[in-house]
GROMACS .gro file of C-alpha atoms in nm:
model
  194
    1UNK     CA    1  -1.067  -0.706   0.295
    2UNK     CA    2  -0.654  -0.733   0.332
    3UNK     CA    3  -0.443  -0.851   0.560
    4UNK     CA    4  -0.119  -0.621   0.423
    5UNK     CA    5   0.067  -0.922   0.429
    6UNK     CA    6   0.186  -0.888   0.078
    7UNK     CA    7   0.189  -1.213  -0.131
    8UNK     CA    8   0.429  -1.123  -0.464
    9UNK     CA    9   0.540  -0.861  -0.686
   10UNK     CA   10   0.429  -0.726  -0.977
   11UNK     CA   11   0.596  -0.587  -1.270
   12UNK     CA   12   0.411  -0.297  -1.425
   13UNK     CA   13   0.410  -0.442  -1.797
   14UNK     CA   14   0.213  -0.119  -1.975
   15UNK     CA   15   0.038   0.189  -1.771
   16UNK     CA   16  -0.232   0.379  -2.033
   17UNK     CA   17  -0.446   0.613  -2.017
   18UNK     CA   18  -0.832   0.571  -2.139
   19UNK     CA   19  -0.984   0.927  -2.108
   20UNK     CA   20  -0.943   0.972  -1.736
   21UNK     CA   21  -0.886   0.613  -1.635
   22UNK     CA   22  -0.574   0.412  -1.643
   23UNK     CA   23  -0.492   0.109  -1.713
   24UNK     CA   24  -0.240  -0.076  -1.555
   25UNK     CA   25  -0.118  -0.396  -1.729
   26UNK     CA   26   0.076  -0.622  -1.427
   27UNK     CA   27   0.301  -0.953  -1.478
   28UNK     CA   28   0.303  -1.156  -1.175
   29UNK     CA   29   0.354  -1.480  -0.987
   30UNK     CA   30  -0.007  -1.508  -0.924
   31UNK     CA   31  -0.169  -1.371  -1.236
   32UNK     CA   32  -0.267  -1.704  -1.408
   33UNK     CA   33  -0.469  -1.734  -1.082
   34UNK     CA   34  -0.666  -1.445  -1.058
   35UNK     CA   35  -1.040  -1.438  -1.189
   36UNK     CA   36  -1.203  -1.159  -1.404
   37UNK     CA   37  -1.373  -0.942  -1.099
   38UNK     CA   38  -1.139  -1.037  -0.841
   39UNK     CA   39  -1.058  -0.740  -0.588
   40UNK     CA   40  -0.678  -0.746  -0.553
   41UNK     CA   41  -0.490  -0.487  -0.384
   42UNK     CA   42  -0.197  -0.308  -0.568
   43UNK     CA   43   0.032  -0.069  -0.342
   44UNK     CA   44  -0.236  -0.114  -0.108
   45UNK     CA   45  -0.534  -0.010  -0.378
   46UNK     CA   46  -0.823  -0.209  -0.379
   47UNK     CA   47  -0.887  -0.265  -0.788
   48UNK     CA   48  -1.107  -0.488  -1.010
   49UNK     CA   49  -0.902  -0.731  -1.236
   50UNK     CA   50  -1.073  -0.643  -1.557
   51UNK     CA   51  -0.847  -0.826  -1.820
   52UNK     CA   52  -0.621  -1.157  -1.822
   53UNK     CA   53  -0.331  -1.238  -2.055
   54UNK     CA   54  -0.027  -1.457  -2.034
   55UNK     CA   55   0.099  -1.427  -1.737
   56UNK     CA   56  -0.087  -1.073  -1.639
   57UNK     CA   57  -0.354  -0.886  -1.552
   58UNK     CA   58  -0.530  -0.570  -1.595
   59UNK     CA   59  -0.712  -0.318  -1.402
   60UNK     CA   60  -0.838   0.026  -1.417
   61UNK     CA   61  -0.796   0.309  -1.195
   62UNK     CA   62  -1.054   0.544  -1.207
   63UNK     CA   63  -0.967   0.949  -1.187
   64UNK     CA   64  -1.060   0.950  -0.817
   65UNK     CA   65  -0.810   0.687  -0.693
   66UNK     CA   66  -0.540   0.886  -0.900
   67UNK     CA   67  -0.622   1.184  -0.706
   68UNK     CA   68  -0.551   1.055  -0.356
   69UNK     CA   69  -0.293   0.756  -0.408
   70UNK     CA   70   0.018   0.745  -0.565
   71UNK     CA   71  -0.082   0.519  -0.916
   72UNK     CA   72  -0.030   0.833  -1.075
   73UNK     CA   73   0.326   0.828  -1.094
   74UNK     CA   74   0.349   0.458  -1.185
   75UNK     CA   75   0.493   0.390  -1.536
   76UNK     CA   76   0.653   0.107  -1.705
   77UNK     CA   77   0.902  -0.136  -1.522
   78UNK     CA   78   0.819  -0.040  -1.168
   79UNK     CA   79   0.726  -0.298  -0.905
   80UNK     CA   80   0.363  -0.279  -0.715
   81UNK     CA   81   0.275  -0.470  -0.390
   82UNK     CA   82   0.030  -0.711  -0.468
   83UNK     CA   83  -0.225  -0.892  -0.195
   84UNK     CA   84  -0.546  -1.100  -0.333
   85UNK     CA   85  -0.814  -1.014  -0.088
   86UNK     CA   86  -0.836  -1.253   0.263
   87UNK     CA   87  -1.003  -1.568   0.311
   88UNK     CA   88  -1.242  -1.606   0.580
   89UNK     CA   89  -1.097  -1.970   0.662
   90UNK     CA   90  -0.751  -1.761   0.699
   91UNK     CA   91  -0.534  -1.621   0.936
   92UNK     CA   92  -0.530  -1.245   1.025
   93UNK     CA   93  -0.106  -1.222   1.018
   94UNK     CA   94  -0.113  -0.876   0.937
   95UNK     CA   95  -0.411  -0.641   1.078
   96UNK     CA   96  -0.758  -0.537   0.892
   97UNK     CA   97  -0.687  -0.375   0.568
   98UNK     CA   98  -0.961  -0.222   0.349
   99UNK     CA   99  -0.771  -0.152   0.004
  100UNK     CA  100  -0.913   0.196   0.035
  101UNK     CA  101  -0.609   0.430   0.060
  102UNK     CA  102  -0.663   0.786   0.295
  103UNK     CA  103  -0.374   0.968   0.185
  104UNK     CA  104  -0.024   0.987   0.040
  105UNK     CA  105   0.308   1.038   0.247
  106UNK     CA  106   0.620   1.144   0.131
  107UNK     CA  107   0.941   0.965   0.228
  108UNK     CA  108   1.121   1.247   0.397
  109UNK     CA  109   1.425   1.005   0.579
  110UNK     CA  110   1.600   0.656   0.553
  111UNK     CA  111   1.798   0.508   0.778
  112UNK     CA  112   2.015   0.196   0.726
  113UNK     CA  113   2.064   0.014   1.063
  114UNK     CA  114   2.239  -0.279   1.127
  115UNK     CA  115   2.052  -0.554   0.995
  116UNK     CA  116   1.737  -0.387   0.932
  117UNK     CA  117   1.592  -0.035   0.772
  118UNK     CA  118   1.389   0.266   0.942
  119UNK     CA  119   1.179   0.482   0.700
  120UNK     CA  120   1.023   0.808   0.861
  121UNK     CA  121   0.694   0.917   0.663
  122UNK     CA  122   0.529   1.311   0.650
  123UNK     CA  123   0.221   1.339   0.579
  124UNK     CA  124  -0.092   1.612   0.548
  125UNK     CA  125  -0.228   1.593   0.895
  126UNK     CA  126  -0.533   1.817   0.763
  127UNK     CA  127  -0.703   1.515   0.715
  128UNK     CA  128  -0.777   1.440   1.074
  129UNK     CA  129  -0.586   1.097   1.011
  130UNK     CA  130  -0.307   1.018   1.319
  131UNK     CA  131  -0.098   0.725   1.373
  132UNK     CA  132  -0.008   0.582   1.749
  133UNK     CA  133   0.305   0.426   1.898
  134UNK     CA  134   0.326   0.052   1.846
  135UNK     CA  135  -0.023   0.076   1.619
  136UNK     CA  136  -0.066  -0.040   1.315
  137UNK     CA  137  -0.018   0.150   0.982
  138UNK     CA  138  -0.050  -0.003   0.585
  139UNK     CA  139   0.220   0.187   0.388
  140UNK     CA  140   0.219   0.062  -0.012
  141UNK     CA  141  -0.036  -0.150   0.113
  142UNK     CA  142   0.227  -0.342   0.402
  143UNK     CA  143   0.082  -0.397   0.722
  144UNK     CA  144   0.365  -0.196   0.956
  145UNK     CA  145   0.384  -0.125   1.324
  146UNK     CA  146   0.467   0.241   1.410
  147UNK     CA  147   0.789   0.288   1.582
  148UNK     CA  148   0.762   0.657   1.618
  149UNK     CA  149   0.453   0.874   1.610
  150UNK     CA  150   0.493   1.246   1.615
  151UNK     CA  151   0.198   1.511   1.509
  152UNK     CA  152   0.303   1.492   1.131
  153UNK     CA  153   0.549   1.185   1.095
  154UNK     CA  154   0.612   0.864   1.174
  155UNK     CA  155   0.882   0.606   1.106
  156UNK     CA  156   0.853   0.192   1.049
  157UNK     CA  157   1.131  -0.055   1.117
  158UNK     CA  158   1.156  -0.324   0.794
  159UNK     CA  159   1.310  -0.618   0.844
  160UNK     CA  160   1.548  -0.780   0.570
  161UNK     CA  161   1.252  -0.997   0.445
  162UNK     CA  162   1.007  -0.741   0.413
  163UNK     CA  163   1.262  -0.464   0.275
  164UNK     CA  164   1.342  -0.785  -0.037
  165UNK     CA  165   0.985  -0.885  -0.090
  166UNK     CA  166   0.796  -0.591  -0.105
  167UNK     CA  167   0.867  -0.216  -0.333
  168UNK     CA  168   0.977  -0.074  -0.001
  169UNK     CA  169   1.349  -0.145  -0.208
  170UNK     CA  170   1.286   0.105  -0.411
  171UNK     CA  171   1.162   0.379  -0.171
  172UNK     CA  172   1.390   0.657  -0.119
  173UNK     CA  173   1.405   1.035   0.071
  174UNK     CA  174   1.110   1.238  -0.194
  175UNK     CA  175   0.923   0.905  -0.283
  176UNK     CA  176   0.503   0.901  -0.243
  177UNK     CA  177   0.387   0.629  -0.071
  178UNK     CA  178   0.000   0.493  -0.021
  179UNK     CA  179  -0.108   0.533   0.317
  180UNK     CA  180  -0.432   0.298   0.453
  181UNK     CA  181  -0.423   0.434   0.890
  182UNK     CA  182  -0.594   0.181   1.122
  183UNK     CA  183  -0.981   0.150   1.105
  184UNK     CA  184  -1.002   0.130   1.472
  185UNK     CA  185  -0.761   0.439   1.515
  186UNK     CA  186  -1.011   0.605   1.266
  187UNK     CA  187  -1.341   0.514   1.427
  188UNK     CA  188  -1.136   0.628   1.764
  189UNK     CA  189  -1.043   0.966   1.608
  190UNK     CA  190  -1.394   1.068   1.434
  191UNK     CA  191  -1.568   0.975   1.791
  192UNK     CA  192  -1.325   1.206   1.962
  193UNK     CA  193  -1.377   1.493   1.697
  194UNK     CA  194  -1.784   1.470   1.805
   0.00000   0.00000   0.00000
């Protein structure tokens, strides 16, 4: 379990593929203190450090998490979110994140404000997945509040801290993001569909 309170970021060192898996090779801050095993969540992806090396780790995506997050079109150089998984003796600063991404959005709008920055995400509302005013959404793994719900969109206010600490820098108009919707909004939505 998450927080999306993201801790550092990582620098994607090597990305390879092993048959249908990849590997993804990360240089971080908090690398030398990760444990073979550990869950830590990258863009919001729950995945099992496999490997250590100076200064990095390794994990592998398997063909499913390809498939529905956006670790697909991660190469060399770029940055990933990264979030070891909560302690129990912790505070909750962001809201309950699972590491188990429900869908990719596409950055369709980005809007520089005075002293802050508004993203507006689409998304594939086939899924049965909604988002609600003032809720709580985990974009790249970054717990957000929604600022403005519609049917198929929704947009996030990032403050200067969040837009320098996180990949959200790098996010543009036709850029996939990870999408994790609240788990109460979820268990809300499937009750409603019965």
């Amino acid at each position: 379990m998450f927080t999306g309170i993201i801790e550092t970021l990582g620098n994607v060192v090597s990305a390879n593929y092993d048959k249908g898996n990849l590997q993804l090779t990360i240089a971080s801050s908090i690398s030398s203190e990760l444990k073979i095993d550990q869950s830590v969540a990258h863009n919001g992806i729950c995945l099992t450090v496999v490997e250590l090396g100076e200064g990095t780790h390794t994990v592998t995506a398997v063909e499913e998490t390809l498939a529905k997050t956006n670790l697909g079109t991660i190469s060399e150089g770029d940055l990933v979110n990264l979030e070891r998984c909560m302690q129990m003796n912790g505070r909750l600063d962001g809201h309950i994140v699972q590491g188990h991404v429900d869908q990719t959005a596409e950055c369709i709008a980005l809007n520089e404000l005075e002293g802050s920055w508004e993203y507006t995400f689409k998304y594939d509302t086939s899924k049965g997945n909604v988002t609600v005013e003032k809720g709580s959404i985990c974009v790249n793994g970054i717990s957000l509040t929604v600022v403005n719900s519609q049917d198929d969109r929704f947009s996030v206010a990032i403050i200067p801290y969040t837009y320098e600490h996180t990949n959200l820098q790098k996010v543009k108009p036709g850029s996939i993001v990870n999408l994790e919707f609240d788990i109460i909004g979820k268990y809300v939505a499937k009750m409603m569909r019965h």
